[in-house]
Short mmCIF file of C-alpha atoms in Angstrom, two decimals:
data_model
loop_
_atom_site.label_atom_id
_atom_site.label_comp_id
_atom_site.label_asym_id
_atom_site.label_seq_id
_atom_site.Cartn_x
_atom_site.Cartn_y
_atom_site.Cartn_z
CA MET A 774 103.53 117.26 85.89
CA PRO A 775 101.04 117.16 82.98
CA PHE A 776 98.23 117.18 85.55
CA ALA A 777 99.92 120.06 87.43
CA VAL A 778 100.07 122.07 84.19
CA LYS A 779 96.46 121.39 83.21
CA TYR A 780 94.66 121.28 86.55
CA GLY A 781 97.00 123.27 88.80
CA ARG A 782 99.66 122.65 91.43
CA ARG A 783 97.39 122.32 94.47
CA PRO A 784 95.76 118.92 93.71
CA ILE A 785 99.15 117.38 92.89
CA TYR A 786 100.72 118.67 96.10
CA ILE A 787 97.85 117.30 98.20
CA PHE A 788 97.52 114.00 96.32
CA SER A 789 101.27 113.26 96.37
CA ASN A 790 101.50 114.08 100.09
CA LEU A 791 98.58 111.79 100.83
CA LEU A 792 100.22 108.89 99.00
CA MET A 793 103.57 109.64 100.68
CA GLY A 794 101.85 109.34 104.05
CA ILE A 795 100.32 106.00 103.04
CA ALA A 796 103.75 104.81 101.86
CA CYS A 797 105.34 105.76 105.22
CA ILE A 798 102.67 103.79 107.09
CA TRP A 799 103.36 100.88 104.75
CA LEU A 800 107.11 101.13 105.48
CA ALA A 801 106.56 101.39 109.23
CA ILE A 802 104.71 98.09 109.13
CA ALA A 803 107.00 96.49 106.53
CA SER A 804 110.18 97.36 108.47
CA ASN A 805 109.51 94.31 110.64
CA LYS A 806 108.54 92.12 107.68
CA THR A 807 110.47 90.75 104.70
CA TYR A 808 112.96 92.83 102.73
CA THR A 809 110.97 92.50 99.49
CA VAL A 810 107.85 94.09 101.00
CA PHE A 811 110.01 96.88 102.42
CA LEU A 812 111.74 97.48 99.07
CA VAL A 813 108.42 97.72 97.20
CA GLY A 814 107.23 100.26 99.76
CA ARG A 815 110.35 102.35 99.21
CA ALA A 816 109.72 102.36 95.46
CA PHE A 817 106.11 103.42 96.05
CA LEU A 818 107.30 106.26 98.31
CA GLY A 819 109.86 107.43 95.76
CA ALA A 820 107.30 107.55 92.97
CA PHE A 821 105.01 109.91 94.87
CA GLN A 822 107.61 112.17 96.43
CA ALA A 823 109.10 112.87 92.98
CA PRO A 824 106.73 115.81 92.20
CA ILE A 825 108.70 118.08 94.55
CA GLU A 826 111.57 117.96 92.07
CA SER A 827 109.53 119.79 89.44
CA ILE A 828 106.44 121.43 90.95
CA VAL A 829 108.24 123.58 93.51
CA PRO A 830 110.40 125.46 90.93
CA SER A 831 107.24 125.98 88.86
CA THR A 832 105.48 127.36 91.93
CA VAL A 833 108.36 129.78 92.48
CA THR A 834 108.01 131.05 88.89
CA ASP A 835 104.25 131.34 89.44
CA MET A 836 104.61 133.64 92.43
CA PHE A 837 107.84 135.62 92.26
CA PHE A 838 109.73 137.95 89.96
CA LEU A 839 113.00 137.06 88.24
CA HIS A 840 115.21 139.04 90.62
CA ASN A 841 113.78 137.16 93.64
CA ARG A 842 113.97 133.62 92.29
CA GLY A 843 117.63 132.89 93.01
CA GLU A 844 117.23 133.21 96.77
CA LEU A 845 113.93 131.33 96.83
CA VAL A 846 115.14 128.43 94.70
CA ALA A 847 118.18 128.27 97.00
CA ILE A 848 115.86 127.89 99.99
CA TYR A 849 114.05 125.10 98.13
CA GLY A 850 117.40 123.44 97.42
CA LEU A 851 118.23 123.68 101.12
CA ALA A 852 114.96 121.93 101.93
CA VAL A 853 115.86 119.08 99.57
CA LEU A 854 119.52 118.67 100.54
CA GLY A 855 118.96 119.69 104.15
CA GLY A 856 116.36 116.96 104.48
CA ASN A 857 118.87 114.45 103.14
CA GLU A 858 121.39 115.66 105.73
CA LEU A 859 119.25 116.16 108.83
CA GLY A 860 117.07 113.11 108.14
CA PRO A 861 119.87 110.58 108.82
CA MET A 862 120.86 112.48 111.97
CA PHE A 863 117.38 112.36 113.51
CA SER A 864 116.67 108.84 112.25
CA GLY A 865 119.88 107.61 113.92
CA PHE A 866 118.56 108.68 117.33
CA ILE A 867 115.05 107.39 116.58
CA VAL A 868 116.19 103.99 115.35
CA GLN A 869 118.50 103.47 118.31
CA ALA A 870 115.91 104.58 120.88
CA LEU A 871 112.59 103.40 119.39
CA GLY A 872 113.35 101.06 116.50
CA MET A 873 113.26 101.23 112.71
CA ASN A 874 109.47 101.32 112.45
CA TRP A 875 109.18 104.56 114.41
CA ALA A 876 111.46 106.33 111.96
CA PHE A 877 108.61 105.96 109.45
CA TRP A 878 105.72 106.46 111.89
CA ILE A 879 107.11 109.87 112.88
CA VAL A 880 107.55 110.92 109.24
CA ALA A 881 103.95 109.82 108.56
CA ILE A 882 102.76 112.03 111.45
CA PHE A 883 104.59 115.05 110.03
CA ILE A 884 103.20 114.37 106.55
CA ALA A 885 99.66 114.22 107.99
CA ALA A 886 100.16 117.59 109.71
CA ASN A 887 101.61 119.04 106.52
CA LEU A 888 98.67 117.72 104.52
CA VAL A 889 96.21 119.55 106.78
CA CYS A 890 98.21 122.79 106.46
CA MET A 891 98.35 122.41 102.68
CA PHE A 892 94.60 121.91 102.40
CA PHE A 893 93.68 125.00 104.43
CA PHE A 894 96.56 127.40 103.80
CA MET A 895 98.04 126.62 100.36
CA PRO A 896 95.87 128.06 97.55
CA GLU A 897 96.41 127.36 93.87
CA THR A 898 99.34 129.30 92.37
CA LYS A 899 98.69 128.57 88.67
CA PHE A 900 96.85 131.49 87.09
CA THR A 901 95.09 131.12 83.73
CA GLY A 902 92.72 134.11 83.69
CA PRO A 903 93.14 137.57 82.15
CA ARG A 904 96.23 139.52 83.20
CA PRO A 905 96.87 143.27 83.27
CA ASP A 906 98.91 144.28 80.22
CA PRO A 907 101.50 146.94 81.12
CA PHE A 908 102.24 147.52 77.43
CA ILE A 909 98.63 148.55 76.81
CA ALA A 910 98.82 150.83 79.82
CA ASN A 911 102.01 152.43 78.50
CA ARG A 912 100.44 153.08 75.11
CA ALA A 913 97.20 154.35 76.64
CA ALA A 914 98.80 156.95 78.89
CA GLU A 915 102.12 158.74 79.04
CA ASP A 916 101.61 160.33 82.44
CA THR A 917 102.80 158.21 85.41
CA ASP A 918 99.61 158.73 87.42
CA GLN A 919 97.45 157.78 84.46
CA LYS A 920 99.50 154.62 83.87
CA GLU A 921 98.94 153.54 87.47
CA GLN A 922 95.22 154.26 87.15
CA VAL A 923 94.95 152.13 83.99
CA LEU A 924 96.74 149.26 85.65
CA ILE A 925 94.52 149.52 88.71
CA GLU A 926 91.39 149.39 86.56
CA GLU A 927 92.65 146.30 84.71
CA SER A 928 93.62 144.60 87.97
CA SER A 929 90.19 145.26 89.48
CA ALA A 930 88.64 143.31 86.60
CA ILE A 931 90.21 140.12 88.02
CA PRO A 932 87.96 138.88 90.85
CA LYS A 933 89.69 137.94 94.07
CA LYS A 934 88.83 134.49 95.40
CA THR A 935 87.42 134.05 98.87
CA PHE A 936 89.02 131.75 101.45
CA VAL A 937 86.41 129.06 100.77
CA GLU A 938 86.96 129.32 97.01
CA ASP A 939 90.71 128.86 97.57
CA LEU A 940 89.95 125.55 99.29
CA LYS A 941 88.61 124.06 96.06
CA PHE A 942 90.63 120.93 95.39
CA TRP A 943 90.02 120.62 91.65
CA ASN A 944 89.10 122.89 88.77
CA ASN A 945 87.94 122.38 85.22
CA GLY A 946 91.46 122.61 83.89
CA ASP A 947 93.07 124.73 81.24
CA PRO A 948 91.22 124.02 77.95
CA ASN A 949 94.32 125.01 75.98
CA VAL A 950 96.41 122.23 77.55
CA ASN A 951 96.48 118.74 76.07
CA LEU A 952 97.73 116.15 78.58
CA ILE A 953 99.45 113.97 75.97
CA HIS A 954 101.21 116.95 74.42
CA ILE A 955 102.36 118.20 77.82
CA PHE A 956 103.63 114.72 78.68
CA LEU A 957 105.73 114.62 75.49
CA ARG A 958 106.96 118.22 75.59
CA PRO A 959 109.71 117.74 78.21
CA PHE A 960 111.54 115.46 75.79
CA VAL A 961 111.81 118.44 73.45
CA LEU A 962 114.03 120.09 76.05
CA LEU A 963 116.74 117.56 75.25
CA ALA A 964 117.36 119.68 72.18
CA TYR A 965 118.22 122.68 74.40
CA PRO A 966 121.94 122.53 75.30
CA THR A 967 121.47 124.87 78.25
CA VAL A 968 118.81 122.59 79.75
CA VAL A 969 120.91 119.45 79.24
CA TRP A 970 123.88 121.20 80.85
CA SER A 971 121.71 122.32 83.78
CA CYS A 972 120.44 118.77 84.23
CA PHE A 973 123.98 117.40 84.41
CA LEU A 974 124.98 120.16 86.82
CA TYR A 975 121.99 119.48 89.08
CA GLY A 976 122.40 115.71 88.94
CA MET A 977 126.13 115.66 89.56
CA ALA A 978 125.84 118.13 92.44
CA LEU A 979 123.01 116.19 94.05
CA SER A 980 124.82 112.87 93.58
CA TRP A 981 127.51 113.86 96.11
CA ASN A 982 124.86 114.29 98.76
CA VAL A 983 123.31 110.94 97.88
CA ILE A 984 126.73 109.23 97.98
CA LEU A 985 127.39 110.56 101.47
CA GLY A 986 123.98 109.43 102.70
CA ALA A 987 124.46 105.92 101.31
CA SER A 988 128.09 105.37 102.34
CA VAL A 989 128.62 106.93 105.78
CA ALA A 990 127.48 103.82 107.67
CA GLN A 991 129.76 101.55 105.61
CA LEU A 992 132.73 103.93 105.87
CA PHE A 993 132.62 104.96 109.52
CA SER A 994 131.10 102.04 111.45
CA PRO A 995 134.18 99.76 111.06
CA PRO A 996 137.52 100.56 112.75
CA PRO A 997 139.30 102.90 113.16
CA TYR A 998 136.28 105.18 113.56
CA GLY A 999 133.67 102.81 114.98
CA PHE A 1000 130.72 105.22 114.73
CA ASN A 1001 127.46 103.96 116.22
CA SER A 1002 124.03 104.99 114.87
CA ASN A 1003 124.03 108.25 116.84
CA ALA A 1004 127.50 109.25 115.69
CA GLN A 1005 126.63 108.40 112.07
CA GLY A 1006 123.62 110.68 112.33
CA LEU A 1007 125.63 113.52 113.87
CA PHE A 1008 128.07 113.26 110.96
CA PHE A 1009 125.46 114.96 108.79
CA LEU A 1010 125.51 118.15 110.85
CA SER A 1011 128.61 119.16 108.91
CA PRO A 1012 127.01 118.78 105.44
CA PHE A 1013 123.95 120.65 106.70
CA ILE A 1014 126.06 123.59 107.88
CA GLY A 1015 127.83 123.50 104.51
CA SER A 1016 124.47 123.64 102.76
CA LEU A 1017 123.59 126.79 104.72
CA PHE A 1018 126.70 128.48 103.35
CA GLY A 1019 125.83 127.17 99.89
CA VAL A 1020 122.36 128.72 100.13
CA PHE A 1021 123.89 132.12 100.85
CA PHE A 1022 126.52 131.92 98.10
CA SER A 1023 124.11 130.68 95.41
CA GLY A 1024 120.96 132.50 96.53
CA PRO A 1025 121.48 136.09 97.75
CA GLY A 1026 125.13 135.98 96.63
CA GLY A 1027 124.25 134.71 93.17
CA ASP A 1028 121.49 137.30 92.80
CA TRP A 1029 123.89 140.05 93.86
CA ILE A 1030 126.48 138.97 91.27
CA ALA A 1031 123.83 138.73 88.53
CA THR A 1032 122.50 142.19 89.48
CA PHE A 1033 126.03 143.61 89.38
CA PHE A 1034 126.57 142.37 85.83
CA THR A 1035 123.06 143.55 84.88
CA LYS A 1036 123.99 147.10 85.87
CA LYS A 1037 127.20 146.78 83.86
CA ASN A 1038 125.04 145.68 80.91
CA HIS A 1039 122.89 148.84 81.08
CA GLY A 1040 120.07 147.12 82.95
CA VAL A 1041 119.66 144.14 80.60
CA ARG A 1042 119.62 140.80 82.45
CA GLU A 1043 121.12 137.76 80.72
CA PRO A 1044 120.94 134.19 82.11
CA GLU A 1045 124.73 133.81 81.76
CA MET A 1046 125.19 136.43 84.47
CA ARG A 1047 124.61 133.65 87.01
CA LEU A 1048 127.46 131.54 85.66
CA PRO A 1049 130.39 133.26 87.48
CA THR A 1050 128.99 131.75 90.69
CA CYS A 1051 129.56 128.29 89.16
CA LEU A 1052 133.32 128.81 89.49
CA LEU A 1053 132.91 129.08 93.25
CA ALA A 1054 130.67 125.99 93.31
CA ALA A 1055 133.22 123.98 91.31
CA PHE A 1056 136.01 125.01 93.71
CA PHE A 1057 134.11 123.94 96.83
CA THR A 1058 133.00 120.66 95.25
CA PHE A 1059 136.48 119.67 94.05
CA PHE A 1060 138.29 120.83 97.19
CA GLY A 1061 135.73 119.22 99.54
CA ALA A 1062 135.78 115.87 97.72
CA LEU A 1063 139.59 115.86 97.72
CA TRP A 1064 139.74 116.75 101.42
CA PHE A 1065 137.19 114.08 102.37
CA GLY A 1066 138.74 111.33 100.26
CA LEU A 1067 142.37 111.88 101.29
CA SER A 1068 141.60 112.29 105.01
CA TYR A 1069 139.58 109.07 105.05
CA GLU A 1070 142.15 107.17 102.98
CA HIS A 1071 144.89 108.04 105.48
CA HIS A 1072 142.65 107.41 108.53
CA MET A 1073 143.11 110.89 109.91
CA HIS A 1074 141.19 112.18 112.94
CA TRP A 1075 137.43 111.88 112.43
CA ALA A 1076 137.07 115.67 112.35
CA MET A 1077 139.03 115.87 109.07
CA PRO A 1078 136.64 113.88 106.84
CA VAL A 1079 133.68 115.48 108.62
CA VAL A 1080 134.93 118.97 107.72
CA GLY A 1081 135.65 117.78 104.16
CA ALA A 1082 132.04 116.61 103.82
CA GLY A 1083 130.87 120.05 104.94
CA ILE A 1084 133.00 121.82 102.33
CA LEU A 1085 131.75 119.39 99.68
CA SER A 1086 128.15 120.17 100.61
CA VAL A 1087 128.74 123.89 100.01
CA GLY A 1088 129.50 123.08 96.37
CA SER A 1089 126.65 120.55 96.12
CA GLN A 1090 124.10 123.04 97.39
CA MET A 1091 125.36 125.72 95.01
CA GLY A 1092 125.32 123.33 92.05
CA THR A 1093 121.72 122.24 92.54
CA THR A 1094 120.50 125.82 92.96
CA LEU A 1095 122.47 127.21 90.03
CA GLY A 1096 121.34 124.40 87.74
CA MET A 1097 117.65 125.16 88.37
CA ASN A 1098 118.06 128.93 88.25
CA TYR A 1099 120.01 128.90 84.99
CA ALA A 1100 117.44 126.68 83.23
CA LEU A 1101 114.57 128.86 84.47
CA ASP A 1102 116.32 132.05 83.37
CA CYS A 1103 117.23 130.69 79.92
CA HIS A 1104 113.79 129.35 79.08
CA LYS A 1105 111.33 131.18 81.27
CA GLU A 1106 108.85 131.12 78.37
CA VAL A 1107 108.55 127.32 78.70
CA SER A 1108 109.37 126.81 82.38
CA LEU A 1109 105.71 126.96 83.42
CA TYR A 1110 104.92 124.12 81.04
CA TYR A 1111 108.03 121.97 81.04
CA LEU A 1112 109.78 122.22 84.41
#
């Protein structure tokens, strides 16, 4: 993240994707070797896929206004959780039909295609040049047409990059950014109660999804369920459908609720206006976990724990999205540097 703050998002996206592709090739080869080599490859992959946890929300704040961010961060959350849910489903079919190594070869192919698309069609989103100042425009002219003219003149002073210029991989960096200071600054956020609370909310919501991914094979392969690899993969269709509902409730639904309270507050937006949606997320998480646990404990029909996992994923998806949105809303002045 310090490099993303100083030199921009684009080189980190491309560099991390490149190393992820190398790690997947490593794992495809190591899947037929010793467990230690495979485990080291997994650690290498995890280290270089980690940037998506922080750079994507920063990219959203780079490009979009406050009233659009809830829906867009929800879509990002769906990409993270949806990948955790659909990945096991597809890998179950791949492993059973082609073997473990092809589960990684296919991911490496997709990463290579994504890397090409990123290089040609994903320009830098971090902007460090001069910006139009609407306050200056307001003071300079009272008439609406004159205000627009002033803004247009200021905007025209910012040169638009050509397609070839957008392909530049690296830039000289922001001279006002010190890498060591930026590396240490996130620890300052531990003094912000809202950020700590958002971290716990995000982590606890995401942990349910991780628990399902790690335990389904152990829970449902033995009797009385006896799920094979294909059935274990299909299990994750239910959490994925739940995540789709969670995206709607926390994204457009959360934005609608926040806008409603903003109007009640005479047009002044407060970060806490997103918090009523947390009550709905807590309900789905608690009810889904209870449903899943009790139905499995009493060996009910397989559909019962599957539905419970779907309800649980509604709350998980909402929790991850709300955690990021609340932190960004509370500390938007530091989100571009810290998150």
